[in-house]
Short mmCIF file of C-alpha atoms and ligand atoms in Angstrom, two decimals:
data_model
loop_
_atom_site.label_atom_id
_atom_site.label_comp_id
_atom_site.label_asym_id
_atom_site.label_seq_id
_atom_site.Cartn_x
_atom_site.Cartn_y
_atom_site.Cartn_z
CA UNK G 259 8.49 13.28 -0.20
CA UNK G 260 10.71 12.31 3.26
CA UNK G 261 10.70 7.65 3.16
CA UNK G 262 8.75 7.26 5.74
CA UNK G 263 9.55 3.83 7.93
CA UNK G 264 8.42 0.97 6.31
CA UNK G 265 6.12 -0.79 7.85
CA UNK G 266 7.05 -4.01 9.54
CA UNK G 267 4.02 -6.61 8.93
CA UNK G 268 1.16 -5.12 7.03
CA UNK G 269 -2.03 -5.90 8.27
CA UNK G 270 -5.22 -5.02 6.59
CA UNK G 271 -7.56 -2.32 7.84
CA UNK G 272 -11.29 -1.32 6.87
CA UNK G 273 -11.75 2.58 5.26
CA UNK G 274 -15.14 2.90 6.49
CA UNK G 275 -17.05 5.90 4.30
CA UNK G 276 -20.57 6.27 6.06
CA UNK G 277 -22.68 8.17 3.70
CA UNK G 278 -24.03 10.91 5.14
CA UNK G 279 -26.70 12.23 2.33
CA UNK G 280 -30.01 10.69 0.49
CA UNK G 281 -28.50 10.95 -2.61
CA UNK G 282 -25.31 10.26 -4.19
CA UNK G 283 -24.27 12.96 -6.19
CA UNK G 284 -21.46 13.36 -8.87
CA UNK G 285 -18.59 14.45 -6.33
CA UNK G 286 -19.31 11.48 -4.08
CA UNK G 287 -19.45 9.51 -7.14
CA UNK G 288 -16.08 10.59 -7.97
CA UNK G 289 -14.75 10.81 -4.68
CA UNK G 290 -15.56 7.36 -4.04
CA UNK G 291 -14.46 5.54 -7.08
CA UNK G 292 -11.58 7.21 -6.18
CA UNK G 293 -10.92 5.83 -2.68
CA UNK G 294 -12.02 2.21 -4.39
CA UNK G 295 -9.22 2.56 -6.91
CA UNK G 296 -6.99 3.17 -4.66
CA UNK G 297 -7.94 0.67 -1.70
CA UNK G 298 -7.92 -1.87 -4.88
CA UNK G 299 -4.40 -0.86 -6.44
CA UNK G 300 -2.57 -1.18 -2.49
CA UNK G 301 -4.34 -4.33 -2.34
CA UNK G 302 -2.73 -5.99 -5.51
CA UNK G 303 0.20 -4.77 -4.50
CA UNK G 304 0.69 -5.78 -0.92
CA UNK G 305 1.98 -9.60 -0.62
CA UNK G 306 -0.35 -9.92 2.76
CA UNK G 307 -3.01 -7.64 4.35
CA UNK G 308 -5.56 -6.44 2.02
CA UNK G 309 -7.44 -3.69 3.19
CA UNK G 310 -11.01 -2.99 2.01
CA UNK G 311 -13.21 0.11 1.27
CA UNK G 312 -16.26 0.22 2.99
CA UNK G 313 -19.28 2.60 2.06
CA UNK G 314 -22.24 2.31 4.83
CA UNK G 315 -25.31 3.41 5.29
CA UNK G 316 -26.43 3.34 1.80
CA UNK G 317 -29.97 3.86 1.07
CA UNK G 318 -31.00 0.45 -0.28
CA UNK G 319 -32.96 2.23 -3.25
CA UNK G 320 -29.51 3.82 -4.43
CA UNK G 321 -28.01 2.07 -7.22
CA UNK G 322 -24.11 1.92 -6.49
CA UNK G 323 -22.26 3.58 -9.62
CA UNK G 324 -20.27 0.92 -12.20
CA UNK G 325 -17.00 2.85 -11.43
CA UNK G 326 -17.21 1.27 -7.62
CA UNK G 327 -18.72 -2.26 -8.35
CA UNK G 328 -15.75 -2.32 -11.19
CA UNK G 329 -13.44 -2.33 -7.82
CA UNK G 330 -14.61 -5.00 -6.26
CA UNK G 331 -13.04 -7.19 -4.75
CA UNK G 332 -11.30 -4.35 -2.51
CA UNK G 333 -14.64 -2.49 -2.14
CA UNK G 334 -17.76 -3.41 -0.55
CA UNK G 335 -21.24 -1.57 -0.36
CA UNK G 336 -23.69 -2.01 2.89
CA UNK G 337 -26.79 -1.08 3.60
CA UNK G 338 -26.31 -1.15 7.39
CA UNK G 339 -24.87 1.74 9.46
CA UNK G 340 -21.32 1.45 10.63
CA UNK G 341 -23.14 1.18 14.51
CA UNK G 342 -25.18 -1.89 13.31
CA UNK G 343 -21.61 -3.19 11.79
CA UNK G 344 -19.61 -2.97 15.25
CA UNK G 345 -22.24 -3.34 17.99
CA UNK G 346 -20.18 -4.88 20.72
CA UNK G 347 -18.14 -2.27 23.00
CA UNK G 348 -15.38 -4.37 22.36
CA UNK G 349 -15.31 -4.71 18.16
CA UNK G 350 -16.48 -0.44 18.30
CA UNK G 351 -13.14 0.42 20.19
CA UNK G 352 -10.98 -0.71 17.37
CA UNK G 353 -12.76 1.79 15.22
CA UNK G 354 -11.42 5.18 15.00
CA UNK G 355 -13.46 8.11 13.98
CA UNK G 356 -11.60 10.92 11.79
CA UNK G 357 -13.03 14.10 13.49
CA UNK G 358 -11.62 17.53 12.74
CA UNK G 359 -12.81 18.39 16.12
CA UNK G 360 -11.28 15.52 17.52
CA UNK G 361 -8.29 16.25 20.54
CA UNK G 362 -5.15 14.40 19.22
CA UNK G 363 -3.85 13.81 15.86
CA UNK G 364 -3.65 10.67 13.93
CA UNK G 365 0.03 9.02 14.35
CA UNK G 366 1.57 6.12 12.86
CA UNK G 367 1.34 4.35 16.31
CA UNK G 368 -2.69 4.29 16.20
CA UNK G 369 -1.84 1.43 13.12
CA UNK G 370 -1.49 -0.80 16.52
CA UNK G 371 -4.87 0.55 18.14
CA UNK G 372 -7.45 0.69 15.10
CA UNK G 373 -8.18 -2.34 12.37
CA UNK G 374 -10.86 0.39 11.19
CA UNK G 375 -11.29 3.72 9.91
CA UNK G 376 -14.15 6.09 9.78
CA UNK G 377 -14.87 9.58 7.91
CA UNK G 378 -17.89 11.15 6.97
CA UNK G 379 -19.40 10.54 3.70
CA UNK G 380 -19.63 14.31 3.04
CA UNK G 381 -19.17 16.69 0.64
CA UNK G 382 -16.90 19.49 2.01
CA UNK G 383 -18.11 22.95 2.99
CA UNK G 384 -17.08 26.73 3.25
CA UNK G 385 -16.94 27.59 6.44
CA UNK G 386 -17.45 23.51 7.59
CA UNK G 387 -20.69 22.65 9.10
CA UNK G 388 -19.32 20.18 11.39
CA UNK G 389 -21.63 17.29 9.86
CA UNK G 390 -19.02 14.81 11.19
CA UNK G 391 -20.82 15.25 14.67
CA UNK G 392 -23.68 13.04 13.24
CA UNK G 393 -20.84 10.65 13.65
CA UNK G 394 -18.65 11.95 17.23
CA UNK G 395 -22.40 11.37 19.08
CA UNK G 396 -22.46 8.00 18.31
CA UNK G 397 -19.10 7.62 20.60
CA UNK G 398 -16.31 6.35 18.61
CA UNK G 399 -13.06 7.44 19.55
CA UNK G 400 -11.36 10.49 17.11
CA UNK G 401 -8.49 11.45 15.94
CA UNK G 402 -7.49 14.54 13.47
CA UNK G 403 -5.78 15.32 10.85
CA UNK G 404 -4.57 18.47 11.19
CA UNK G 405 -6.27 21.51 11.22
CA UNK G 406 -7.53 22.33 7.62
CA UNK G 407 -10.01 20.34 6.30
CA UNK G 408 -10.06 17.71 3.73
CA UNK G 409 -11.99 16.25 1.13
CA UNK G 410 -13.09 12.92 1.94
CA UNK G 411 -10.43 10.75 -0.18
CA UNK G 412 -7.78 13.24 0.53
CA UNK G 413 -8.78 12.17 4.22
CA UNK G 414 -8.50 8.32 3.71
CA UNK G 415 -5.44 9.21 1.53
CA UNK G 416 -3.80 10.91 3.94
CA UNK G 417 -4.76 8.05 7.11
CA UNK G 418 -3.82 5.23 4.95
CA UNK G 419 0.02 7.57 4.56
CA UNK G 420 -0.02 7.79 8.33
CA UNK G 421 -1.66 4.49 8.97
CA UNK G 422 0.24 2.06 6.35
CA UNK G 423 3.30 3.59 5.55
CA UNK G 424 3.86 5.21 9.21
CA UNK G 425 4.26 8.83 7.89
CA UNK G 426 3.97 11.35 10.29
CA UNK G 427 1.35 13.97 9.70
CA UNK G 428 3.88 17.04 9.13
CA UNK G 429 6.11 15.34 6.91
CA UNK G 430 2.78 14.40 4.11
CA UNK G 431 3.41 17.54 1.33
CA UNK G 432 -0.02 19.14 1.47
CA UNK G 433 -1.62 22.01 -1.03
CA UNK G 434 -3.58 24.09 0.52
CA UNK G 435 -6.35 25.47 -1.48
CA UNK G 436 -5.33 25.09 -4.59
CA UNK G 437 -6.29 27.37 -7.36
CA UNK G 438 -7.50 25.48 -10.30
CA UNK G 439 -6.85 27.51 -13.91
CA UNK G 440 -9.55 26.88 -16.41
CA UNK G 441 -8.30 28.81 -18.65
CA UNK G 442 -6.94 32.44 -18.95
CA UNK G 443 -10.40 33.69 -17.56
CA UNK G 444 -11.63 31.55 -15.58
CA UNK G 445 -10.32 29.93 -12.51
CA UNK G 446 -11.63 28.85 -8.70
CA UNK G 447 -10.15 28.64 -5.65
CA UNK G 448 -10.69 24.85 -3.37
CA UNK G 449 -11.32 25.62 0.03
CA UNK G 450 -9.63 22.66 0.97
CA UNK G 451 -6.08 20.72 1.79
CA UNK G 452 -4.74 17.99 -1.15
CA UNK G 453 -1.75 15.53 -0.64
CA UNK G 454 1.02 17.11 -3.48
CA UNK G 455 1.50 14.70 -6.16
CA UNK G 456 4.95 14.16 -7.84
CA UNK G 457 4.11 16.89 -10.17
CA UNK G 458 3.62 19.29 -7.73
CA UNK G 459 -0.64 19.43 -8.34
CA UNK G 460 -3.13 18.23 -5.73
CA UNK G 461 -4.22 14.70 -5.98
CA UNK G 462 -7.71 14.73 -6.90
CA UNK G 463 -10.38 11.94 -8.18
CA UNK G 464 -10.36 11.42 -11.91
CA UNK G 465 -13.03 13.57 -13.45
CA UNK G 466 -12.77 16.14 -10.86
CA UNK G 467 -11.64 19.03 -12.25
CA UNK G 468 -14.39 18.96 -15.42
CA UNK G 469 -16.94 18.06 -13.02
CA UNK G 470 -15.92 21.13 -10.96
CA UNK G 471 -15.26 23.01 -14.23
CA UNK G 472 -18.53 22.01 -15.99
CA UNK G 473 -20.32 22.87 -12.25
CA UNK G 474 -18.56 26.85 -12.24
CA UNK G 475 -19.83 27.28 -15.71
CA UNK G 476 -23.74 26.46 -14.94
CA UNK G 477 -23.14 28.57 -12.30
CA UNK G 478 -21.91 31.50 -14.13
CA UNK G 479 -25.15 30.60 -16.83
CA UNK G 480 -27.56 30.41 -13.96
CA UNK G 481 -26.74 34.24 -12.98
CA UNK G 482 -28.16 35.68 -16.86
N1 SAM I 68 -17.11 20.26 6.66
C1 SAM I 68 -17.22 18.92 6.97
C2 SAM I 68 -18.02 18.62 8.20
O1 SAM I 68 -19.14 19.07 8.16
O2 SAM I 68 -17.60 17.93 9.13
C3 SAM I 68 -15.94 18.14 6.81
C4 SAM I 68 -16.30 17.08 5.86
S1 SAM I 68 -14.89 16.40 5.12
C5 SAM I 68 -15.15 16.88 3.48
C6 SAM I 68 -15.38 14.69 5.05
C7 SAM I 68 -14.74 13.82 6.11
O3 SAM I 68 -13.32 13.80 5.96
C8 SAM I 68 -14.97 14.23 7.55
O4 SAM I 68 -16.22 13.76 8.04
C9 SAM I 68 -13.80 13.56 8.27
O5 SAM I 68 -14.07 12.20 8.54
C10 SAM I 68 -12.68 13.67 7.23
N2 SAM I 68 -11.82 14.86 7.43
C11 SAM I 68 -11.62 15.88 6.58
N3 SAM I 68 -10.72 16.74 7.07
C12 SAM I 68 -10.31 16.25 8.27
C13 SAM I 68 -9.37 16.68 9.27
N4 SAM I 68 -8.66 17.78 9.14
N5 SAM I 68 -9.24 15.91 10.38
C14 SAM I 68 -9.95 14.76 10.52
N6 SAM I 68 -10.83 14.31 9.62
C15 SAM I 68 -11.01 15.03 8.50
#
């Protein structure tokens, strides 16, 4: 991976995750702890600017899973929606909206224009349903990234890259739809773009591939 340029005074933005669904299932679980951990292990490191993990809109009956609270103090669960969190014009400009539909990509410059950072608390789809359009109508300005879609913390992964450590979008070593070996039978194919990891595999949440394992194989059982 290319150094990107370091940048000069870290200041601490706000991952906003507005969850989209009623429930929240075993991939958001994961997906989520994930994003926490992360947030959380930038935080210790930094020496100034801690940036937080916010996941709105949660249904106030949902109990919030003990792999998030366990993040705290980089992590924070609200009930309200991320419009009843910036209601003034002037605090819902600094908020940027990650939109694959959106016009212009994210660039290390829009650290200077957004403290905040939205995506859509969504589980991704094949072809994509465009359920981030729940969140373009309520006006918030958009950037992309790119023009493959994401998981959700490969999307805050790859923002806080562009965001914190000024990487340009091109220069971030993707995997595109990876191909995940089970064994020498079984295997599935992620319709989605990962950041590489230093080992050359997508980055994805702990857990992930036996939940996605474990989820192929009651599918293959649900067809006898
Ligand atoms: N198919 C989905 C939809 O209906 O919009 C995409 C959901 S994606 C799994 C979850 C979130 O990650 C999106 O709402 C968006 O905030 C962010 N995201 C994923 N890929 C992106 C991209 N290429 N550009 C901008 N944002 C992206």
């Amino acid at each position: 991976m290319p150094d990107p340029t370091p940048a000069q005074d870290p200041k601490a933005y706000t991952y906003i995750v507005e969850h989209l669904d009623p429930e929240l299932g075993p991939w958001s679980g994961l997906e989520y702890a994930c994003i926490a951990k992360e947030t959380q292990a930038r935080a210790s490191t930094q020496s100034k600017g801690d940036s937080t993990f916010c996941l709105s809109s949660l249904p106030p009956s949902l109990e919030v899973p003990e792999a998030l609270l366990a993040r705290s103090p980089a992590f924070r669960a609200e009930t309200r929606g991320v419009e009843d969190m910036y209601p003034r014009p002037e605090d819902k400009r600094t908020v940027c909206l990650l939109d694959p539909q959106a016009e212009r990509d994210l660039c290390p410059e829009d650290a200077e224009v957004f403290g905040a950072f939205l995506f859509g608390g969504i589980l991704g789809d094949d072809p994509p349903r465009d359920r981030t359009s729940e969140l373009r109508k309520k006006g918030f300005e958009g950037r992309r990234l790119g023009p493959v879609q994401m998981t959700t913390d490969t999307a805050v992964r790859v923002t806080r890259m562009v965001i914190e450590e000024r990487y340009a979008l091109n220069t971030i070593p993707y995997v595109d739809f990876p191909e995940l070996k089970f064994n020498e039978h079984e295997s599935t194919q992620m319709p989605f773009r990962y950041v590489k990891g230093p080992d050359g595999n997508p980055i994805m949440p702990d857990g992930m591939v036996d939940l996605i394992k474990k989820d192929a194989d009651k599918t293959i059982d649900d067809l006898f």
